[in-house]
mmCIF file of C-alpha atoms and ligand atoms in Angstrom:
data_model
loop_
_atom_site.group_PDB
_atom_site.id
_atom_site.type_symbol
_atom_site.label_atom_id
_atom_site.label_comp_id
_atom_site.label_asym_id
_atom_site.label_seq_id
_atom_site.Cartn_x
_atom_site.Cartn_y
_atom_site.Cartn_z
ATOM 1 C CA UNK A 1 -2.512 -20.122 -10.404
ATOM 2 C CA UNK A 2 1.288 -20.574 -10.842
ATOM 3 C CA UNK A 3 3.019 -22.877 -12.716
ATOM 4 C CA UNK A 4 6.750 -23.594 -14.367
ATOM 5 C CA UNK A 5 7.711 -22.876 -17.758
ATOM 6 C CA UNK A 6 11.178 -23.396 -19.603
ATOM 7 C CA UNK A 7 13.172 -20.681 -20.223
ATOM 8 C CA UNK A 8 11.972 -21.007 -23.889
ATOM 9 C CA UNK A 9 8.988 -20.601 -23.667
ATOM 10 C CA UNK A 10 9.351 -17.791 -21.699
ATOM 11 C CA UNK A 11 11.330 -16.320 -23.713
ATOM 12 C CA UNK A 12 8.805 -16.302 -26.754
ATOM 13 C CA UNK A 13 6.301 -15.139 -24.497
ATOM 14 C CA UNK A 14 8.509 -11.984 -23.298
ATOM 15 C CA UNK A 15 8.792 -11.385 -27.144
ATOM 16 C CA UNK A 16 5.742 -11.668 -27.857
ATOM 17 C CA UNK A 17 4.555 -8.646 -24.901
ATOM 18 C CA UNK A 18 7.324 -6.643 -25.893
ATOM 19 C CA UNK A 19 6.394 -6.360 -29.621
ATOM 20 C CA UNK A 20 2.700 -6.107 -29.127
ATOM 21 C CA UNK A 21 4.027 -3.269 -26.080
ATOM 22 C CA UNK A 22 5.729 -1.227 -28.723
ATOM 23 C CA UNK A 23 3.054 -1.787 -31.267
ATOM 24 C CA UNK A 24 0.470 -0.115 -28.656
ATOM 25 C CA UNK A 25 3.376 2.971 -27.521
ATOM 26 C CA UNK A 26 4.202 1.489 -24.135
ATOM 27 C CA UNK A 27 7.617 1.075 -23.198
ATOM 28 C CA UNK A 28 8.833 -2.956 -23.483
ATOM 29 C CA UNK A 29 10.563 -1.982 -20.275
ATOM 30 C CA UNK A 30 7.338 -2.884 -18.501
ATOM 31 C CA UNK A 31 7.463 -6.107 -19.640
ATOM 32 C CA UNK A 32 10.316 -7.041 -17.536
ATOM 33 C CA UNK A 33 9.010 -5.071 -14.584
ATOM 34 C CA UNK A 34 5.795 -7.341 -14.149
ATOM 35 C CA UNK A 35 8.476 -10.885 -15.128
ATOM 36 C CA UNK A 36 10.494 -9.379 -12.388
ATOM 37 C CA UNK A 37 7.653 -9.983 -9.914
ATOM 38 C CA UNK A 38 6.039 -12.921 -11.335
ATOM 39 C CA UNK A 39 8.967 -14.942 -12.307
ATOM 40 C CA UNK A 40 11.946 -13.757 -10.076
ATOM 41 C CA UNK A 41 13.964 -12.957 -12.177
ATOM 42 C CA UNK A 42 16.779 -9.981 -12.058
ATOM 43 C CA UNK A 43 16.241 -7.231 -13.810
ATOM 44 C CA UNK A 44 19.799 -8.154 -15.558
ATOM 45 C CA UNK A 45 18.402 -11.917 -16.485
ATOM 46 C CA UNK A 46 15.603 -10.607 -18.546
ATOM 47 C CA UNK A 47 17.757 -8.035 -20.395
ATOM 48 C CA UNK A 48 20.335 -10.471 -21.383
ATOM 49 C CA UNK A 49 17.734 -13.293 -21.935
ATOM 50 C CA UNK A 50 20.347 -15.868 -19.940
ATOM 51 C CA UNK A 51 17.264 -17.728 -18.274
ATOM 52 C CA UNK A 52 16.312 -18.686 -21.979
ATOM 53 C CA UNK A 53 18.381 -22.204 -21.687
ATOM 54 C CA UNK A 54 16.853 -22.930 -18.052
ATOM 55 C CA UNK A 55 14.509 -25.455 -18.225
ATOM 56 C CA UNK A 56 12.317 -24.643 -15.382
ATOM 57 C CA UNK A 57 11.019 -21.662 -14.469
ATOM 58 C CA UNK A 58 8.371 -21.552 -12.003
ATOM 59 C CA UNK A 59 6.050 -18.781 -12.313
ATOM 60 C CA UNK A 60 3.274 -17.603 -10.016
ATOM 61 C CA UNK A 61 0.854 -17.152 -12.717
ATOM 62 C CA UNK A 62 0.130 -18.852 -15.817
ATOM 63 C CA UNK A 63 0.874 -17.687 -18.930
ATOM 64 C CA UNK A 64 -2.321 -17.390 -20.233
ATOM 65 C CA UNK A 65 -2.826 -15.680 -17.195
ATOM 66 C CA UNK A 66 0.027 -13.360 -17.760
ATOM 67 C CA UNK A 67 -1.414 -12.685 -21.516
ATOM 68 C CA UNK A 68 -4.907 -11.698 -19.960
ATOM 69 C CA UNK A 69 -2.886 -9.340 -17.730
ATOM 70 C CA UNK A 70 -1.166 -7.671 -20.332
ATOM 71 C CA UNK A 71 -3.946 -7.595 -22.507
ATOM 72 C CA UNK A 72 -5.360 -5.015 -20.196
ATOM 73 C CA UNK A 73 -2.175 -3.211 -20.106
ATOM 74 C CA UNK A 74 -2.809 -2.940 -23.542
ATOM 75 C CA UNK A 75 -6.001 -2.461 -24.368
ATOM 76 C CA UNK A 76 -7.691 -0.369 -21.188
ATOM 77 C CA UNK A 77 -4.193 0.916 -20.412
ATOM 78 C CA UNK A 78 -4.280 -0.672 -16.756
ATOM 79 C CA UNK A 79 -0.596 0.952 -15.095
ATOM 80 C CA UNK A 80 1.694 -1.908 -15.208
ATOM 81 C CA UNK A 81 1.969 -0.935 -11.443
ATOM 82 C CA UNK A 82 -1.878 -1.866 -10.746
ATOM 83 C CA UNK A 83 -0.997 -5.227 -12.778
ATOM 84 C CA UNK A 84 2.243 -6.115 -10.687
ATOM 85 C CA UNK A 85 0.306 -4.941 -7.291
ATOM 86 C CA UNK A 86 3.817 -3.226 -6.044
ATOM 87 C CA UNK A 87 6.285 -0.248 -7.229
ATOM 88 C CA UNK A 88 9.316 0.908 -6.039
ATOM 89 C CA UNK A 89 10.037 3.761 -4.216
ATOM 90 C CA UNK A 90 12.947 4.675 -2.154
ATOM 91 C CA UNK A 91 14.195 1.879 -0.707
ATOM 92 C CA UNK A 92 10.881 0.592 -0.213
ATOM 93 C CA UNK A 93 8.922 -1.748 -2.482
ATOM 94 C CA UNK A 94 5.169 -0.607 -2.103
ATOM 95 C CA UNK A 95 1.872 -2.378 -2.377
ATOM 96 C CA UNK A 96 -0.743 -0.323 -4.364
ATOM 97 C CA UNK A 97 -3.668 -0.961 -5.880
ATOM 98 C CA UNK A 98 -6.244 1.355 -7.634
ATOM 99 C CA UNK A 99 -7.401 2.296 -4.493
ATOM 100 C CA UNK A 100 -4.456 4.414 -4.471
ATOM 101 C CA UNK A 101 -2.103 7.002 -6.429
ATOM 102 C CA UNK A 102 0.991 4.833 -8.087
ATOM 103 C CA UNK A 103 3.626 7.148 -5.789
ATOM 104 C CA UNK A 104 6.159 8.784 -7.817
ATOM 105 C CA UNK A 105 9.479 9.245 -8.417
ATOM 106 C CA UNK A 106 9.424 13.207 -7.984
ATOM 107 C CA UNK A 107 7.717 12.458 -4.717
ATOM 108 C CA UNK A 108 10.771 10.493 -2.806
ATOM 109 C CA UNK A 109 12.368 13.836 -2.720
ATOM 110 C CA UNK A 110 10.116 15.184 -0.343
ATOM 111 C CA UNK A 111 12.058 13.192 2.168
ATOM 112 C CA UNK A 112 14.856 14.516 1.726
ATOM 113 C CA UNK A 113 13.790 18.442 1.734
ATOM 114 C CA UNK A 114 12.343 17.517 5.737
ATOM 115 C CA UNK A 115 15.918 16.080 6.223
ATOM 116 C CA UNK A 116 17.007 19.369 4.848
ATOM 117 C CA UNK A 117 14.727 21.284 6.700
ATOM 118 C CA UNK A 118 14.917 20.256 10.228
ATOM 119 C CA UNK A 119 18.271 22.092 10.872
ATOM 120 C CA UNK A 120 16.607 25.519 10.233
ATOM 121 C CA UNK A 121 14.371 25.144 12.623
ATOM 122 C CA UNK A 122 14.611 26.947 16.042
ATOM 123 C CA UNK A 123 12.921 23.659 17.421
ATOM 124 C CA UNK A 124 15.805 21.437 19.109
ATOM 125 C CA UNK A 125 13.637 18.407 19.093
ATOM 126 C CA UNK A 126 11.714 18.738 15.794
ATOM 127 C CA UNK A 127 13.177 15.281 14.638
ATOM 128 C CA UNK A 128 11.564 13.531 16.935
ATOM 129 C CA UNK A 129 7.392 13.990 18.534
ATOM 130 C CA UNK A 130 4.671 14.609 16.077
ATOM 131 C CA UNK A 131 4.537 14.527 12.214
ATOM 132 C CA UNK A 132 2.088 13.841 9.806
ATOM 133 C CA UNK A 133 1.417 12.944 6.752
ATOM 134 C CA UNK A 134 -2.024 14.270 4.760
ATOM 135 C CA UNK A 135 -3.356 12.619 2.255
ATOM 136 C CA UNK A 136 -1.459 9.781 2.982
ATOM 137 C CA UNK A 137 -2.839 7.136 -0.175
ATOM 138 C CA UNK A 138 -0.426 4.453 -0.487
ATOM 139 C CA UNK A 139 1.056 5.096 3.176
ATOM 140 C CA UNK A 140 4.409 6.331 1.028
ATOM 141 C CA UNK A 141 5.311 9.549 2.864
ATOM 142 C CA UNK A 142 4.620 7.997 6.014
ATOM 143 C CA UNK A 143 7.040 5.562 5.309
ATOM 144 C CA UNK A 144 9.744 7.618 4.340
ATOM 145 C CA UNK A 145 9.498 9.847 7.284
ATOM 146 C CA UNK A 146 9.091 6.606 9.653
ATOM 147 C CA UNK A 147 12.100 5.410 8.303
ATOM 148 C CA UNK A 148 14.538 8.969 8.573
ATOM 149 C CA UNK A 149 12.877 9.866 12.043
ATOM 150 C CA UNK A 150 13.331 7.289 13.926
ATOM 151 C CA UNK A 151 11.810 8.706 16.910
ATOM 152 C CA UNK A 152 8.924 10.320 15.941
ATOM 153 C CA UNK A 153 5.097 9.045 15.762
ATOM 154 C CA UNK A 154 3.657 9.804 12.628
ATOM 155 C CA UNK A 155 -0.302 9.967 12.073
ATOM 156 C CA UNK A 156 -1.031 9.710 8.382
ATOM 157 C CA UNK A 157 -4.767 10.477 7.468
ATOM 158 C CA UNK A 158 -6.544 10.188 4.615
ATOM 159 C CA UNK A 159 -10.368 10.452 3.284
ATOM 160 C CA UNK A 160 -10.639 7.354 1.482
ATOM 161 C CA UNK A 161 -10.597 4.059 3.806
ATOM 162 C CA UNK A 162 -9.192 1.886 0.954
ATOM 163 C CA UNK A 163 -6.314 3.885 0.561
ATOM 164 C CA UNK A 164 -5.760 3.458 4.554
ATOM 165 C CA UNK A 165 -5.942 -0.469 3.830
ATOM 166 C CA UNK A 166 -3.160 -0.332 1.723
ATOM 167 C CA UNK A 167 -1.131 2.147 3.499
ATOM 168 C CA UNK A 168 -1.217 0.003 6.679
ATOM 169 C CA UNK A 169 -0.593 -3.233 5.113
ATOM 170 C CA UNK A 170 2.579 -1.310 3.686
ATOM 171 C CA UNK A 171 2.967 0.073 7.535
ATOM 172 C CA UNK A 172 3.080 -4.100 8.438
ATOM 173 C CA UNK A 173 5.483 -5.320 5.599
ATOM 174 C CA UNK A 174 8.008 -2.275 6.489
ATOM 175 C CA UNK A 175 7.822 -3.014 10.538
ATOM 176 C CA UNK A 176 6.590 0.583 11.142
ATOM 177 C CA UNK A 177 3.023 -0.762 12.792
ATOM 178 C CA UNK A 178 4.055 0.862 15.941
ATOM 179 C CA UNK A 179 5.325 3.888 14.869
ATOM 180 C CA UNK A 180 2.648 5.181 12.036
ATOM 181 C CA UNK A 181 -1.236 5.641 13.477
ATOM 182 C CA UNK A 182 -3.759 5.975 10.623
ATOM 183 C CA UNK A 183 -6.858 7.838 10.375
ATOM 184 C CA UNK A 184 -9.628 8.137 8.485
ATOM 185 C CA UNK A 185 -11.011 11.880 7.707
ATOM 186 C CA UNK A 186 -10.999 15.217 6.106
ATOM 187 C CA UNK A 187 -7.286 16.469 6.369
ATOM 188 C CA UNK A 188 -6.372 17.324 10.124
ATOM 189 C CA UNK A 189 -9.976 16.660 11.026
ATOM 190 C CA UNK A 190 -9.249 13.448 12.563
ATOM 191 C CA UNK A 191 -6.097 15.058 14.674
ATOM 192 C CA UNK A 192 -7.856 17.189 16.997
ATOM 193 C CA UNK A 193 -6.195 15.767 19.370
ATOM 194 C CA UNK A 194 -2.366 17.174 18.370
ATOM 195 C CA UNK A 195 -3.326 20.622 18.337
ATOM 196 C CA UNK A 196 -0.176 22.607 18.992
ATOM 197 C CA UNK A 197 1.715 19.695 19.108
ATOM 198 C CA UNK A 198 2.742 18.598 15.852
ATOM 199 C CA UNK A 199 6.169 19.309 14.664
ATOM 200 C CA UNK A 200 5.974 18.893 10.601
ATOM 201 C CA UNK A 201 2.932 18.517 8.384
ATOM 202 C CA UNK A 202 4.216 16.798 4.587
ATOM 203 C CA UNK A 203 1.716 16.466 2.361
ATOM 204 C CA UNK A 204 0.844 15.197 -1.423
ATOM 205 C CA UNK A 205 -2.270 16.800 -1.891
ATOM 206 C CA UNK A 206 -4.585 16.306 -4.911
ATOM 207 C CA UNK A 207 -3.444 19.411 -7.424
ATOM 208 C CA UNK A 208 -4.317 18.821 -10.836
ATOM 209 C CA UNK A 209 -6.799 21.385 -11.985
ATOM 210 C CA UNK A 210 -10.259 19.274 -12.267
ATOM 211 C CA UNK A 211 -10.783 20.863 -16.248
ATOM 212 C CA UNK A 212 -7.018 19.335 -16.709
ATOM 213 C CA UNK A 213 -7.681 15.687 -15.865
ATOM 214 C CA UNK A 214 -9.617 14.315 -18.894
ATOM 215 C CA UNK A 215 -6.323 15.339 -20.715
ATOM 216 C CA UNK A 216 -3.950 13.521 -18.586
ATOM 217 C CA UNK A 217 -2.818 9.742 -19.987
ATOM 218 C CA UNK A 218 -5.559 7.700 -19.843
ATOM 219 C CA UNK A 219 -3.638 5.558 -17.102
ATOM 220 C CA UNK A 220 -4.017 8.591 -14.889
ATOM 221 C CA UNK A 221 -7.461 9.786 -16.188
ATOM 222 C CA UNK A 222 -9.126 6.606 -16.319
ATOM 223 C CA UNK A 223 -7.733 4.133 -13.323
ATOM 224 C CA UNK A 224 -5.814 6.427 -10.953
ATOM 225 C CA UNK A 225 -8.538 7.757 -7.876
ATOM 226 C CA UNK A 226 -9.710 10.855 -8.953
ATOM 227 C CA UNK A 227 -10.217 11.814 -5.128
ATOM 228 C CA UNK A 228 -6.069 11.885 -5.546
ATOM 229 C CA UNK A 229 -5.503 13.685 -8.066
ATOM 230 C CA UNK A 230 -8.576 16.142 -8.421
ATOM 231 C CA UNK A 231 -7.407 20.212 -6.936
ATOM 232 C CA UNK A 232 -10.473 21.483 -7.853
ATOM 233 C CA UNK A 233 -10.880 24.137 -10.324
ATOM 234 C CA UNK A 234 -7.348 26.208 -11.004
ATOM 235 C CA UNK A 235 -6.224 22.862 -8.733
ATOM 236 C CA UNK A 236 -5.355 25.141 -5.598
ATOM 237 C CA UNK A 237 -8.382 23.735 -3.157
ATOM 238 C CA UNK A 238 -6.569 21.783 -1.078
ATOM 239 C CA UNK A 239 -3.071 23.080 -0.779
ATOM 240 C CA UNK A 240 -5.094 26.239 -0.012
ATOM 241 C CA UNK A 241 -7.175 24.155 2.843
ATOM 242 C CA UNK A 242 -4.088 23.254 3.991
ATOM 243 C CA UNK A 243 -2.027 26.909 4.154
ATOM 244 C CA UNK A 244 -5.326 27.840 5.818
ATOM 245 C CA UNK A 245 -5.793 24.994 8.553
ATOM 246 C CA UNK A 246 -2.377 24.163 9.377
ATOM 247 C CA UNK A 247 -1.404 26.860 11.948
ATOM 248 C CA UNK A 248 -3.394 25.616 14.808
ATOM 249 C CA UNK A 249 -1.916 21.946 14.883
ATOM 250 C CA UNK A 250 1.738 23.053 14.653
ATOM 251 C CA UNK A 251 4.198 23.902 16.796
ATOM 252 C CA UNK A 252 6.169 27.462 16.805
ATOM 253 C CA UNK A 253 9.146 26.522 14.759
ATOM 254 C CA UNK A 254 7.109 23.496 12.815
ATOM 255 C CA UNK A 255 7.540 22.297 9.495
ATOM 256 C CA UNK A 256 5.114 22.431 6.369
ATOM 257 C CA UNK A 257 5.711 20.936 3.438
ATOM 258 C CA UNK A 258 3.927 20.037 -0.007
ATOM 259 C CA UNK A 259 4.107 18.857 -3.245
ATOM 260 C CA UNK A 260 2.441 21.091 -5.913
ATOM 261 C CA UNK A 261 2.155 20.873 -9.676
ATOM 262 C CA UNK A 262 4.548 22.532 -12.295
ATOM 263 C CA UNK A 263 3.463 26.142 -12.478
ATOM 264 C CA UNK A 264 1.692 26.696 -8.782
ATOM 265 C CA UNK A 265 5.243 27.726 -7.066
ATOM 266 C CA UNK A 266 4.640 31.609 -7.543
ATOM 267 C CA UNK A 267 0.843 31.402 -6.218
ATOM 268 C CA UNK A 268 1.767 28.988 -3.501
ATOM 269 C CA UNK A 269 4.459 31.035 -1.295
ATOM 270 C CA UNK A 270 2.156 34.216 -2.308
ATOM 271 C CA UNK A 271 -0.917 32.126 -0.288
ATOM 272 C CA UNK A 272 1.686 31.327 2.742
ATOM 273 C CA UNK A 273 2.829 34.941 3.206
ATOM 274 C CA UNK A 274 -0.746 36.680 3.127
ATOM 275 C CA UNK A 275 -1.488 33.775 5.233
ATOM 276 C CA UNK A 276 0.632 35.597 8.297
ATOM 277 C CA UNK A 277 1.399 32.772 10.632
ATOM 278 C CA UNK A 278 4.107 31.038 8.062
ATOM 279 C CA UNK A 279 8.108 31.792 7.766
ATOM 280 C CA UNK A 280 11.426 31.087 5.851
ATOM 281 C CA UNK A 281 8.899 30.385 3.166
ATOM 282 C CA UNK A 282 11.275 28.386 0.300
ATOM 283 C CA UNK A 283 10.343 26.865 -2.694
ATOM 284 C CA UNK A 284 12.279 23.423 -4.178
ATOM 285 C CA UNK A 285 12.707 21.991 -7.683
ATOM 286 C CA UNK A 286 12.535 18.147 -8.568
ATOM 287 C CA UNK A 287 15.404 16.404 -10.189
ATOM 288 C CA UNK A 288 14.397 17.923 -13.627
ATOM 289 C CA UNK A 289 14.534 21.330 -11.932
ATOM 290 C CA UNK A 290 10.960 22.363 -11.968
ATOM 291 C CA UNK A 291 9.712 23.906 -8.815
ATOM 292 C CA UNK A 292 7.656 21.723 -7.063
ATOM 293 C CA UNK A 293 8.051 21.325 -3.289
ATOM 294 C CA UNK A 294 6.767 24.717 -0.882
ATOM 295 C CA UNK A 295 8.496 24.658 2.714
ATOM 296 C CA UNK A 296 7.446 27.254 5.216
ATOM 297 C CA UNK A 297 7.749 27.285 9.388
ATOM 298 C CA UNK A 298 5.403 28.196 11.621
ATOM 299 C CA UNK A 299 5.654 31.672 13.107
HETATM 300 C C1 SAM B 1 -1.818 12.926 -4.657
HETATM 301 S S1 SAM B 1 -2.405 11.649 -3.589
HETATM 302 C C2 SAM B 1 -0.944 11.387 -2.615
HETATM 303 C C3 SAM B 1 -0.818 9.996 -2.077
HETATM 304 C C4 SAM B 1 0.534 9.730 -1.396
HETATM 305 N N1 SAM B 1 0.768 10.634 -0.297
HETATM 306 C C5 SAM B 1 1.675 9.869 -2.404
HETATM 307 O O1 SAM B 1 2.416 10.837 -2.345
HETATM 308 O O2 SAM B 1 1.814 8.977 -3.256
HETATM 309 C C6 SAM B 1 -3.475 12.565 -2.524
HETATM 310 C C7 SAM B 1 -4.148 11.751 -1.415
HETATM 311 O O3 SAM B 1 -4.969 12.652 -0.657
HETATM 312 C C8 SAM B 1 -6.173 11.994 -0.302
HETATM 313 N N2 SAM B 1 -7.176 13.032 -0.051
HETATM 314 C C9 SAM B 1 -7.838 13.786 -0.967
HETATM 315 N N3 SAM B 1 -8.664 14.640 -0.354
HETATM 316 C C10 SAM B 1 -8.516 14.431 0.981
HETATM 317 C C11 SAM B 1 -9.105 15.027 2.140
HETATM 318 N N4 SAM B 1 -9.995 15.992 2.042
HETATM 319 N N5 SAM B 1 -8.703 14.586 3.351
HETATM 320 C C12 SAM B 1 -7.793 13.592 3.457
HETATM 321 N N6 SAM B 1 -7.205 12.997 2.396
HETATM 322 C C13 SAM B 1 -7.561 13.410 1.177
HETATM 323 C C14 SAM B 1 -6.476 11.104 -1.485
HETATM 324 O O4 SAM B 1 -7.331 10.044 -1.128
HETATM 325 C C15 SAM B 1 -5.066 10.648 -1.877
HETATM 326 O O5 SAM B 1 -4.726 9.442 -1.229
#
């Protein structure tokens, strides 16, 4: 339930988070991120404090409400992201839940390799047909390639029908209902259909080695799906699955692309060229220049 503060008061209760955030190692930045949402307010406008001399500020929760939220940011380290029910990402502002993986920063680049990507292939109309995004959680991917091909259908699949909830409520908000299908199902099971007819596969497959999770933060490790991030042991299962079951749904000159985890680049392009049907295998590096994109073409 909402309901309107003063600026004040406010105020003292954004102090009051942000000491209690550094107290318990999280970054007072987050503070701001969930006022953002609840209070509209500009990032700026928190910073400098210059709503403190308003005198109404309506919220859309309480503030006790707000100090039960961040007590479970706190205390069962709850991602401020699951607590503000959206997160940025490209130009997009994305509804998750902990039904699905918070999408990352790292992962916006994969958009931007398939931009870089489509001129090297022989196919003249690869921008435009079939794509698909695996694994689709959150509906991100899909998004991004809905919104840089903007004639192409794009069938985003994933095995967990909460995550496809999300992702099409995202598909709604972003006015790309017509243009993404979703499906529920194991990887391309649910794509029979596009056999030979798909011209790029992108994909965020789980990749964390299963013995490495219970180390992660416990934000990952105790509230992110597991079903996302678990690869299985050595973490290779399903970017494996998918060197292995891609070749029959893509087109000669077709595009696929992952995400893979810090470390996997080497073992990766080695699994594409034993594979035999891939080509132009190249690996990318995120922004902090460690490899972790694989781009290959279909023989
Ligand atoms: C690392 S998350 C990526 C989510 C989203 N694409 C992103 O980049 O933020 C991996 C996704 O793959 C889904 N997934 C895991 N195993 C799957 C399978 N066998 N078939 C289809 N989807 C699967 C998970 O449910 C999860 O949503």
């Amino acid at each position: 339930m909402g309901e309107t503060v003063s600026g004040k008061q406010l105020s003292q209760w954004q102090n009051w988070a942000k000491k209690e955030s550094i107290a318990s190692k999280i970054s007072p930045n987050e503070v701001d991120w969930l006022l953002q949402e609840v209070a509209e307010l500009t990032h700026l406008e928190l910073r400098l404090e210059t709503f403190k001399n308003r005198s109404k500020i309506p919220l859309k929760q309480s503030l006790s409400e707000l100090t039960d939220l961040w007590q479970q940011r706190l205390t069962c380290r709850l991602p401020v992201q699951y607590l503000v029910g959206v997160t940025p990402w490209r130009k997009f502002k994305i509804k998750v839940s902990p039904d699905v993986l918070i999408p990352r920063p790292e992962t916006e680049y994969i958009i931007d390799i398939v931009l870089k990507a489509i001129p090297e292939s022989p196919l003249f109309d690869i921008a435009s047909g079939n794509w698909v995004d695996l694994g689709t959680g959150s509906g991100a991917i899909a998004l991004g390639l809905a919104d840089i091909l903007t004639n192409a259908t794009i069938y985003a699949v994933d095995r967990s029908r909460g995550a496809l909830d999300i992702a099409e409520d995202n598909a709604i908000e972003w006015g790309f209902a017509e243009r993404i299908h979703f499906k529920q199902g194991f990887w391309w099971t649910p794509l029979e259909f596009l056999r030979g007819q798909v011209n790029g596969m992108v994909s965020n497959p789980p990749y964390i080695p299963t013995e490495l999770i219970a180390t992660l933060d416990p934000e990952v490790a105790y509230h992110e799906p597991h079903i996302a991030l678990d690869g299985g042991e050595g973490g290779l299962e399903s970017i494996r699955y998918l060197i292995e079951s891609s070749p029959p749904y893509l087109r000669s000159g077709g595009i696929w692309l992952i995400e893979m985890m810090a470390g996997q680049a080497e073992q990766v392009a080695q699994l594409l060229a034993c594979q035999g049907s891939y080509q132009n295998i190249q690996i990318f590096p995120d922004f902090a220049g460690i490899e972790r994109f694989a781009l290959a073409y279909r023989r």
